[in-house]
Amino acid sequence: SDSCCEFFFALDDKAYYNIECTCIGRMLIGYHPNGEQAERANSTILSQVERITTLGTEPFVERVGNNRWSLTLGLPTATMFHHNIESWNGLKLRCNLYKCGDNLSKPHFLSWQPIALPQPCFHCPEFFTAIELE
């Protein structure tokens, strides 16, 4: 399956994180310094993320018909592996959320906040929106 969700967020103007998770809970976490190569979180950090998906954890071929699914992630502060953050509470960040299916029979790309570009590109912090977590 190629259906996934992505959470991109920035704590400052120097870089941003992206958390990408498939509909069966397989994930990657990247740290993207401006103008530099992305660094991926290691398996120790990835193993700390709690994942609950309605589709189980085994790969499958594309399903036709009702394709509703949900995914819940419990993100530890270790997710922000280039920062020393002790709590998500009160954290101010800029972010955007995405849902995509690049290689599906009907490719699709959705974003929480608009991206004013002719082609889908999620790696654009200029379109992130400011939020404050409770």
PDB file of C-alpha atoms in Angstrom, residues 42-100:
ATOM      1  CA  ASN A  42      17.605   5.985  14.061  1.00  0.00           C
ATOM      2  CA  SER A  43      15.729   2.804  14.977  1.00  0.00           C
ATOM      3  CA  THR A  44      15.930   3.603  18.715  1.00  0.00           C
ATOM      4  CA  ILE A  45      13.920   6.795  18.194  1.00  0.00           C
ATOM      5  CA  LEU A  46      11.491   5.138  15.759  1.00  0.00           C
ATOM      6  CA  SER A  47      10.812   2.308  18.219  1.00  0.00           C
ATOM      7  CA  GLN A  48       9.625   4.833  20.848  1.00  0.00           C
ATOM      8  CA  VAL A  49       6.717   6.029  18.673  1.00  0.00           C
ATOM      9  CA  GLU A  50       3.405   4.407  19.596  1.00  0.00           C
ATOM     10  CA  ARG A  51       1.357   3.483  16.519  1.00  0.00           C
ATOM     11  CA  ILE A  52      -2.265   2.409  16.287  1.00  0.00           C
ATOM     12  CA  THR A  53      -3.719   1.761  12.837  1.00  0.00           C
ATOM     13  CA  THR A  54      -7.059   0.325  11.803  1.00  0.00           C
ATOM     14  CA  LEU A  55      -5.443  -1.649   8.951  1.00  0.00           C
ATOM     15  CA  GLY A  56      -3.042  -3.804  10.951  1.00  0.00           C
ATOM     16  CA  THR A  57       0.704  -3.892  10.381  1.00  0.00           C
ATOM     17  CA  GLU A  58       1.144  -6.317   7.465  1.00  0.00           C
ATOM     18  CA  PRO A  59       1.708  -5.000   3.906  1.00  0.00           C
ATOM     19  CA  PHE A  60      -1.097  -5.533   1.382  1.00  0.00           C
ATOM     20  CA  VAL A  61      -1.933  -4.685  -2.221  1.00  0.00           C
ATOM     21  CA  GLU A  62      -4.106  -1.693  -3.034  1.00  0.00           C
ATOM     22  CA  ARG A  63      -7.708  -2.168  -1.931  1.00  0.00           C
ATOM     23  CA  VAL A  64     -10.606  -0.969  -4.052  1.00  0.00           C
ATOM     24  CA  GLY A  65     -13.782   0.383  -2.481  1.00  0.00           C
ATOM     25  CA  ASN A  66     -14.107   1.700   1.057  1.00  0.00           C
ATOM     26  CA  ASN A  67     -10.568   2.769   1.886  1.00  0.00           C
ATOM     27  CA  ARG A  68     -11.193   4.548   5.151  1.00  0.00           C
ATOM     28  CA  TRP A  69      -8.533   4.065   7.761  1.00  0.00           C
ATOM     29  CA  SER A  70      -7.202   5.857  10.790  1.00  0.00           C
ATOM     30  CA  LEU A  71      -3.806   6.214  12.355  1.00  0.00           C
ATOM     31  CA  THR A  72      -2.888   7.420  15.825  1.00  0.00           C
ATOM     32  CA  LEU A  73       0.717   8.228  16.721  1.00  0.00           C
ATOM     33  CA  GLY A  74       2.093   8.784  20.214  1.00  0.00           C
ATOM     34  CA  LEU A  75       5.133  10.963  19.545  1.00  0.00           C
ATOM     35  CA  PRO A  76       7.777  11.168  22.274  1.00  0.00           C
ATOM     36  CA  THR A  77       9.880  14.309  22.541  1.00  0.00           C
ATOM     37  CA  ALA A  78      12.772  12.148  21.272  1.00  0.00           C
ATOM     38  CA  THR A  79      11.142  12.659  17.864  1.00  0.00           C
ATOM     39  CA  MET A  80      12.834  16.085  17.911  1.00  0.00           C
ATOM     40  CA  PHE A  81      16.263  14.501  18.013  1.00  0.00           C
ATOM     41  CA  HIS A  82      18.153  17.717  17.172  1.00  0.00           C
ATOM     42  CA  HIS A  83      16.551  19.643  20.026  1.00  0.00           C
ATOM     43  CA  ASN A  84      16.473  19.169  23.773  1.00  0.00           C
ATOM     44  CA  ILE A  85      12.710  19.418  24.327  1.00  0.00           C
ATOM     45  CA  GLU A  86      11.255  17.884  27.484  1.00  0.00           C
ATOM     46  CA  SER A  87       7.536  18.368  26.793  1.00  0.00           C
ATOM     47  CA  TRP A  88       5.144  19.042  23.931  1.00  0.00           C
ATOM     48  CA  ASN A  89       3.017  21.132  26.348  1.00  0.00           C
ATOM     49  CA  GLY A  90       3.031  24.815  25.408  1.00  0.00           C
ATOM     50  CA  LEU A  91       5.344  24.202  22.460  1.00  0.00           C
ATOM     51  CA  LYS A  92       5.037  26.776  19.671  1.00  0.00           C
ATOM     52  CA  LEU A  93       5.770  25.517  16.204  1.00  0.00           C
ATOM     53  CA  ARG A  94       4.873  25.952  12.569  1.00  0.00           C
ATOM     54  CA  CYS A  95       3.425  22.934  10.806  1.00  0.00           C
ATOM     55  CA  ASN A  96       1.362  21.333   8.100  1.00  0.00           C
ATOM     56  CA  LEU A  97      -0.300  17.928   7.763  1.00  0.00           C
ATOM     57  CA  TYR A  98      -0.544  15.872   4.611  1.00  0.00           C
ATOM     58  CA  LYS A  99      -2.221  12.766   3.233  1.00  0.00           C
ATOM     59  CA  CYS A 100      -0.911  11.256   0.030  1.00  0.00           C
TER      60      CYS A 100
END
